[in-house]
Coordinates of C-alpha atoms in Angstrom, one line a residue:
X18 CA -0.5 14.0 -36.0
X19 CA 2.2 16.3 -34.7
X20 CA 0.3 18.8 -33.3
X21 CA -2.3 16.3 -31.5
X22 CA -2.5 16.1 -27.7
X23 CA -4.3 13.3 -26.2
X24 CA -5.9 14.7 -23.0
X25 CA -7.7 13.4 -20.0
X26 CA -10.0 15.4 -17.9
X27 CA -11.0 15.2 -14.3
X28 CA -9.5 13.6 -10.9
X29 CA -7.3 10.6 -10.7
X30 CA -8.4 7.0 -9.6
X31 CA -6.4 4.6 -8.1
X32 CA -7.1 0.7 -8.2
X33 CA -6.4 -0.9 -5.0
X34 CA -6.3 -4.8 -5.1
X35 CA -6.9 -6.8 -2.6
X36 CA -6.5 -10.6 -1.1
X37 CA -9.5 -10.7 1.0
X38 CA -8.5 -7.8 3.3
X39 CA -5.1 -7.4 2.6
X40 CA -3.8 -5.1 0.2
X41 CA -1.7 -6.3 -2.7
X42 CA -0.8 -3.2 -4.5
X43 CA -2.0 -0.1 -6.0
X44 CA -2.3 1.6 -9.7
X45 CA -3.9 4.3 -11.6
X46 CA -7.2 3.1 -12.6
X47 CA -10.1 4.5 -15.1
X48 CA -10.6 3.7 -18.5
X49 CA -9.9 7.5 -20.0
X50 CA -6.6 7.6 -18.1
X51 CA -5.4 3.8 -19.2
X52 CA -6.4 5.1 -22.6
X53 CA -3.6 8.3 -22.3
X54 CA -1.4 6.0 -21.3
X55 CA -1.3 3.2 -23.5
X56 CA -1.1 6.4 -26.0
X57 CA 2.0 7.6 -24.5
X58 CA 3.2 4.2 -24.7
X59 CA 2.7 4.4 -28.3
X60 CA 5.0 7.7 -28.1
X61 CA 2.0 9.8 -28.7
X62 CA 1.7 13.5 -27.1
X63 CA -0.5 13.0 -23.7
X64 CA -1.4 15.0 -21.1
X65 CA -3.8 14.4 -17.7
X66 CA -5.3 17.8 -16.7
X67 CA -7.4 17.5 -13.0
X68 CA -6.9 17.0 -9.6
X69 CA -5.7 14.6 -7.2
X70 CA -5.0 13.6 -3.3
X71 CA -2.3 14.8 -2.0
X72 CA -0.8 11.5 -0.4
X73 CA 1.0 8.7 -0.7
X74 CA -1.4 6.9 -3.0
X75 CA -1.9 9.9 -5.3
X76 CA 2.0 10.5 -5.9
X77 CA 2.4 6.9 -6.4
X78 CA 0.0 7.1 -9.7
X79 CA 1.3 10.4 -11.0
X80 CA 5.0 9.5 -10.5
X81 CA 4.1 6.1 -13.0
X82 CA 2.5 8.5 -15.8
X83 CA 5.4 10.6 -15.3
X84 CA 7.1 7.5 -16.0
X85 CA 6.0 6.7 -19.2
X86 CA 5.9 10.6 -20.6
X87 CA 2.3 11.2 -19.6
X88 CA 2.5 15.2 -18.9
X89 CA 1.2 15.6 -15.6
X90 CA 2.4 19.1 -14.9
X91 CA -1.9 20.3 -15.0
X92 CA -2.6 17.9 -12.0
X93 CA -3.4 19.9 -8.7
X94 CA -3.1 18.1 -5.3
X95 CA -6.7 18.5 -3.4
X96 CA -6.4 18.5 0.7
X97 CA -7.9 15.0 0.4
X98 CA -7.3 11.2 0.3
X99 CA -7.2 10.0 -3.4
X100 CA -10.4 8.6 -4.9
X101 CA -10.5 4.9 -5.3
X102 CA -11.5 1.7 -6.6
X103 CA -11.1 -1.3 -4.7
X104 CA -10.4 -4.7 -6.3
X105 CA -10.8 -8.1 -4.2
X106 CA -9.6 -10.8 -6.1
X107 CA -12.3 -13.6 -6.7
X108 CA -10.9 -17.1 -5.9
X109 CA -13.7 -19.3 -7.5
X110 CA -12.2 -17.8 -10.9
X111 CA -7.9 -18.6 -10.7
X112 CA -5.8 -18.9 -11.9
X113 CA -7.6 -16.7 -14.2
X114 CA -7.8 -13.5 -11.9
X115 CA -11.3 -11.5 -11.7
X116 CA -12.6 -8.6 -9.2
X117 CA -15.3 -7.9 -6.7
X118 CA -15.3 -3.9 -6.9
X119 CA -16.2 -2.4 -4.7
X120 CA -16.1 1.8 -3.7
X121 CA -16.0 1.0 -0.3
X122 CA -12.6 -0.3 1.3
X123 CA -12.9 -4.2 2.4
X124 CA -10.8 -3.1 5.3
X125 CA -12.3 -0.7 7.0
X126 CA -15.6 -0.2 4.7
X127 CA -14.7 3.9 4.2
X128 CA -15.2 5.5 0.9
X129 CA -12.4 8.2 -0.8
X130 CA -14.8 8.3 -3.7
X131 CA -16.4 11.6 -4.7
X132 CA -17.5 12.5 -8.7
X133 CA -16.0 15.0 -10.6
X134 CA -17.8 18.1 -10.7
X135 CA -18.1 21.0 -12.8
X136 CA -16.1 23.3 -10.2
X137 CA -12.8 23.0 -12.4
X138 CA -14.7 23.3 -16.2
X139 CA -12.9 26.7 -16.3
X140 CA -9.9 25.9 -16.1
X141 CA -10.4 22.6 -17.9
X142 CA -11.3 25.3 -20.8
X143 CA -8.3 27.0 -20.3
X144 CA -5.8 24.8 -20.4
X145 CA -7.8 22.6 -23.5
X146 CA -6.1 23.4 -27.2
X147 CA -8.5 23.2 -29.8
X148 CA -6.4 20.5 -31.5
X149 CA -6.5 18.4 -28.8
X150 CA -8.4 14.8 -28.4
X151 CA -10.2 14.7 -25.0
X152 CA -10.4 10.9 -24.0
X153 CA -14.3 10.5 -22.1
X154 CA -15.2 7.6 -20.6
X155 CA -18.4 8.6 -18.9
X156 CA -21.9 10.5 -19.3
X157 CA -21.7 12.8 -16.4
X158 CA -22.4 16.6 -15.6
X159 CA -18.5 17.1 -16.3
X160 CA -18.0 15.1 -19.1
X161 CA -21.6 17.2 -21.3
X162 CA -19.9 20.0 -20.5
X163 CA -17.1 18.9 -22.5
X164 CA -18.7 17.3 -25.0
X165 CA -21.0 20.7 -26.1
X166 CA -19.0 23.6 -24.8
X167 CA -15.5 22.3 -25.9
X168 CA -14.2 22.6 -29.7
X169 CA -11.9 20.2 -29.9
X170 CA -12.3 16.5 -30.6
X171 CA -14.4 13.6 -27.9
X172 CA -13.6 10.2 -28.1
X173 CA -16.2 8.5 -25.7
X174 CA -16.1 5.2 -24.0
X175 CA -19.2 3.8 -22.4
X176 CA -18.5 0.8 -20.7
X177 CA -21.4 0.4 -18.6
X178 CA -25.2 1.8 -18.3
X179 CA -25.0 3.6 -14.9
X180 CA -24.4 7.2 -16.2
X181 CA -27.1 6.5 -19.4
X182 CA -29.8 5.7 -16.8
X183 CA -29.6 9.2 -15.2
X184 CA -29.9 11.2 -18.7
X185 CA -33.0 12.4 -20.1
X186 CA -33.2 11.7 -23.8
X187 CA -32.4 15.3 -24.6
X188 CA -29.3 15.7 -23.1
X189 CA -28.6 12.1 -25.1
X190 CA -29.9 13.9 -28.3
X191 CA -27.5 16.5 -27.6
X192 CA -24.7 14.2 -28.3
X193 CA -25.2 13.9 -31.9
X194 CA -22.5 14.2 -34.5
X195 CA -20.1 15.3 -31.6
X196 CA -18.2 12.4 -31.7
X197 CA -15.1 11.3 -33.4
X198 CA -14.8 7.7 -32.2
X199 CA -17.5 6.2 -29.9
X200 CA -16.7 2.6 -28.4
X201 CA -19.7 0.8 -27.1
X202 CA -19.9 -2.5 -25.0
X203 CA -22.1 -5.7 -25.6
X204 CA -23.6 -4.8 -22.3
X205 CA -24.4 -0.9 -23.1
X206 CA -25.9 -2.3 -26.9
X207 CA -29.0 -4.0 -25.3
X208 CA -30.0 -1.2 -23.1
X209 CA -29.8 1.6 -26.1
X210 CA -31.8 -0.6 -28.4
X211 CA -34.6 -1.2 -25.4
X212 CA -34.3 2.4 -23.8
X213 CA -34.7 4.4 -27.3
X214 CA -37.0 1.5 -29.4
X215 CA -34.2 1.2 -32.0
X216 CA -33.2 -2.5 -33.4
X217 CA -29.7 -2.6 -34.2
X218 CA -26.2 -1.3 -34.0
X219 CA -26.6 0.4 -37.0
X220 CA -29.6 2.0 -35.5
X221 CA -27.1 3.5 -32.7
X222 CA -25.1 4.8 -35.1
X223 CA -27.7 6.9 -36.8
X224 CA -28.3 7.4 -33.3
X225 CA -25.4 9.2 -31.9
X226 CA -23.6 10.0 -35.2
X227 CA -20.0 9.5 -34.2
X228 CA -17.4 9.6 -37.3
X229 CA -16.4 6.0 -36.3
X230 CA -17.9 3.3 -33.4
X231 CA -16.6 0.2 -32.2
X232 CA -19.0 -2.3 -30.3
X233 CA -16.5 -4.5 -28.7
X234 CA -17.4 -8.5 -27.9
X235 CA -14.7 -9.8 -26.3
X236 CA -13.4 -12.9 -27.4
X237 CA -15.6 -12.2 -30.5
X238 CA -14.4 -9.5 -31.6
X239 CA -15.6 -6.5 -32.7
X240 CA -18.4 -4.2 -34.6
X241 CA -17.7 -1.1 -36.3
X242 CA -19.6 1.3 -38.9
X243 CA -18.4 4.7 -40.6
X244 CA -19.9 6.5 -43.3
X245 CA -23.4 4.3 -42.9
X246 CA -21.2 0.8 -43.4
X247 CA -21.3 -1.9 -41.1
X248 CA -18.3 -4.2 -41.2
X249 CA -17.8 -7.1 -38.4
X250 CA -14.2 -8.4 -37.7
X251 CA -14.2 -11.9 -35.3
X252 CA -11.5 -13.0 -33.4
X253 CA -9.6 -16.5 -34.8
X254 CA -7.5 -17.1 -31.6
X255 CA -7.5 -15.4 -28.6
X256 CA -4.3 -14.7 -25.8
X257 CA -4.3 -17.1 -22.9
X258 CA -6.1 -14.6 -20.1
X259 CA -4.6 -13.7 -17.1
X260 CA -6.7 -10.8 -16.2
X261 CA -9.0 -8.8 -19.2
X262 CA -9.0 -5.7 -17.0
X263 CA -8.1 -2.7 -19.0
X264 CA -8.2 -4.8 -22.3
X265 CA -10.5 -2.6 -24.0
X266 CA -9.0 0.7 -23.0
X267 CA -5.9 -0.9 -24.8
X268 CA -8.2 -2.0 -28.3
X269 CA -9.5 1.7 -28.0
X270 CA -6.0 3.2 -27.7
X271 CA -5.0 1.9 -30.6
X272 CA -7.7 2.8 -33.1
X273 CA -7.2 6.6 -31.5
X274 CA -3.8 6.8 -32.9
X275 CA -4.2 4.9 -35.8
X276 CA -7.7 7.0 -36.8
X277 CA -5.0 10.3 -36.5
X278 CA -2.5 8.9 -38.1
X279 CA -4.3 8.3 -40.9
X280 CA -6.3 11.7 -41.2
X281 CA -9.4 10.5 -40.1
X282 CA -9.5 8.1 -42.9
X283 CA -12.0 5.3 -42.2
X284 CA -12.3 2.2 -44.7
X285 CA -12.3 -1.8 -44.4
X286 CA -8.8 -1.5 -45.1
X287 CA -8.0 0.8 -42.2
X288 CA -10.2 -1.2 -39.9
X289 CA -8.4 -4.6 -41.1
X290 CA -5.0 -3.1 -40.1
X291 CA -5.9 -1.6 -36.7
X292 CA -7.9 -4.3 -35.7
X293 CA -4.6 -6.8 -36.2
X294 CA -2.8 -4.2 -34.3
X295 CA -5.0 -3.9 -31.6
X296 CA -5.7 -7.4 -31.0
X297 CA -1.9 -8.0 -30.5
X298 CA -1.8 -5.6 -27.7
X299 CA -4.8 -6.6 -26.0
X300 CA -3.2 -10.1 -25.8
X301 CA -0.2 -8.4 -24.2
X302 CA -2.8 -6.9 -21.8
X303 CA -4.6 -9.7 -20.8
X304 CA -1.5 -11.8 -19.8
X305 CA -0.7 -9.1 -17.3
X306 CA -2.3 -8.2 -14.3
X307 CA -3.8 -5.0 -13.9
X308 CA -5.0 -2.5 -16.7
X309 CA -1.2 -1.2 -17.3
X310 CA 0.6 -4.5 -16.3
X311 CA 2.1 -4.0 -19.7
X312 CA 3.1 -0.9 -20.0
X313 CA 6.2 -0.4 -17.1
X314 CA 7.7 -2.6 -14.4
X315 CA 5.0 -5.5 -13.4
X316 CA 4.5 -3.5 -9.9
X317 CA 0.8 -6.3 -9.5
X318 CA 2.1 -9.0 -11.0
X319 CA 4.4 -10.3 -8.3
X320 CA 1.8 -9.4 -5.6
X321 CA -0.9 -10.8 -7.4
X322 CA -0.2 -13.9 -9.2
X323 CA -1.5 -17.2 -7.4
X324 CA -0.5 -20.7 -8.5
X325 CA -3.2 -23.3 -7.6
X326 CA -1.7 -26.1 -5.6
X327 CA -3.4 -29.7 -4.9
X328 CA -4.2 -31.0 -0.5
X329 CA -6.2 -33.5 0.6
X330 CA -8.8 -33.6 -2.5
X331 CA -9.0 -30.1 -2.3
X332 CA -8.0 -26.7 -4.6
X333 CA -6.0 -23.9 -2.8
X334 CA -4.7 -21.1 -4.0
X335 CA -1.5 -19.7 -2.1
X336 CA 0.0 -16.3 -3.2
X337 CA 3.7 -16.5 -4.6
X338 CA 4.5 -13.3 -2.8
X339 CA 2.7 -9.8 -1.3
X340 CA 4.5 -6.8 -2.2
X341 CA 2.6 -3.7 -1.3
X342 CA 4.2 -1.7 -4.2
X343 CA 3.5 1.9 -2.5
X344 CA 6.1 4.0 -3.0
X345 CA 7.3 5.5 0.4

């Protein structure tokens, strides 16, 4: 796997989380970037070509990839705020932590978001090797482009329906056998089998006709079928969870590596190995806060945490300590 980049395409994200109105802390967010860097975690070659805000926020997220030997020497500064996610933490859920999202700041209700476009594809196709691994994790105008102009290899990542809705079937059908590794949710399974009349996963593999797909369940476990065999793996004993966010970006990151590592070799075996491997980092994931809480220095986890404490018949949950984390 020497000469394999992982690559990223497109404009950073930030996460913003939130306490109500007040702001906790701030990280790179996105499923194809937490997949490049749980990669470079695993000392792979990884690189993050696109765009990004130039301000505080957006220095911030590159400065962490930087970090942990993402290259991020392809990322431009735009003359605009950083596009962002924001994250209010749900209290009827602690101590185990989940989100309202939301594009929309709960402070001031303004927007940074705006989608990628197809205004950089040429020097996406510039700077893209041949050899390289282009991490997706959507169906938009950008990431077609990609998938049917580019040479190299697509992993894909659908995590949700929103982009699917907007295609017409062709541009679906145009997707066939032009995938290495496609990772579906239980969410996106039931609106493929009711959109296209098909039955069953296996039916979405004929379907798309990826080398290797992965249907993740969760606690469950996990679906996968290669060369027209379907093999189920369930999960014995799951982590304690802290906050799943960025659990399956870290299940996906592993297969990546291990898929290239071993030639793009696909048996039981393999799968039995990789899914041990990746279930022992998800579990590391999911007792962290935050998609890379695992990765580098816990820069949520002291902001974040909450500790439920006991008054008058009542359950309150007071925060052990806000630290903005925003590098100045």
């Amino acid at each position: 796997m020497k000469n394999k980049r992982f690559i990223a395409l497109g404009d950073l994200i930030a996460d913003c989380y939130y306490n109500e109105k007040k702001l906790l802390g701030i990280d790179g967010g996105s499923s194809r970037f937490n997949v490049i860097a749980n990669l470079s975690h695993m000392n792979c070659q990884s690189a993050i070509i696109g765009g990004c805000g130039n301000d505080k926020i957006g220095n911030t997220i590159i400065k962490r990839l930087s970090r942990i030997g993402v290259d991020t020497s392809k990322i431009f500064l735009r003359d605009r705020a950083t596009r962002a996610y924001h994250l209010t933490i749900n209290k009827d859920t602690l101590p185990k932590i989940t989100y309202q999202c939301s594009k929309n700041s709960p402070q001031n209700g303004k927007s940074t978001w705006y989608e990628d476009s197809l205004d950089n594809i040429q020097y996406f196709s510039k700077e893209v090797k041949d050899t390289d691994v282009v991490v997706l994790d959507n169906l938009d105008e950008l990431s077609l482009s990609v998938i049917n102009q580019f040479q190299c290899d697509k992993v894909l990542d659908i995590g949700n329906t929103n982009q699917l809705e907007k295609l017409e079937k062709s541009k679906v059908d145009s997707l066939k056998n032009k995938i290495e590794i496609l990772q579906l949710n239980e969410r996106v399974v039931p609106y493929l089998i009711n959109r296209f009349g098909i039955t069953n996963v296996f039916d979405i593999y004929n379907f798309f006709q990826p080398k290797l797909m992965i249907v993740t369940h969760a606690k469950d476990g996990a679906d996968f079928v290669f060369e027209n065999t379907e093999y189920n793996k369930k999960l014995l004993n799951s982590a304690k969870e802290l906050d799943a966010t960025g659990a399956g970006d870290a299940f996906l990151s592993v297969f990546v590596k291990n898929y290239y590592d071993n030639h793009k070799n696909v048996d039981k075996e393999f799968i039995d190995n990789t899914f041990e491997q990746a279930i022992n980092l998800t579990s590391k994931v999911v007792q962290n806060v935050g998609a890379r809480g695992h990765i580098y220095e816990k820069v949520l986890d002291k902001s974040v945490r909450y500790k439920p404490l006991q008054k008058v018949g009542t359950r309150e949950y007071v925060q052990e300590k806000i630290d903005e984390n925003i590098e100045k």
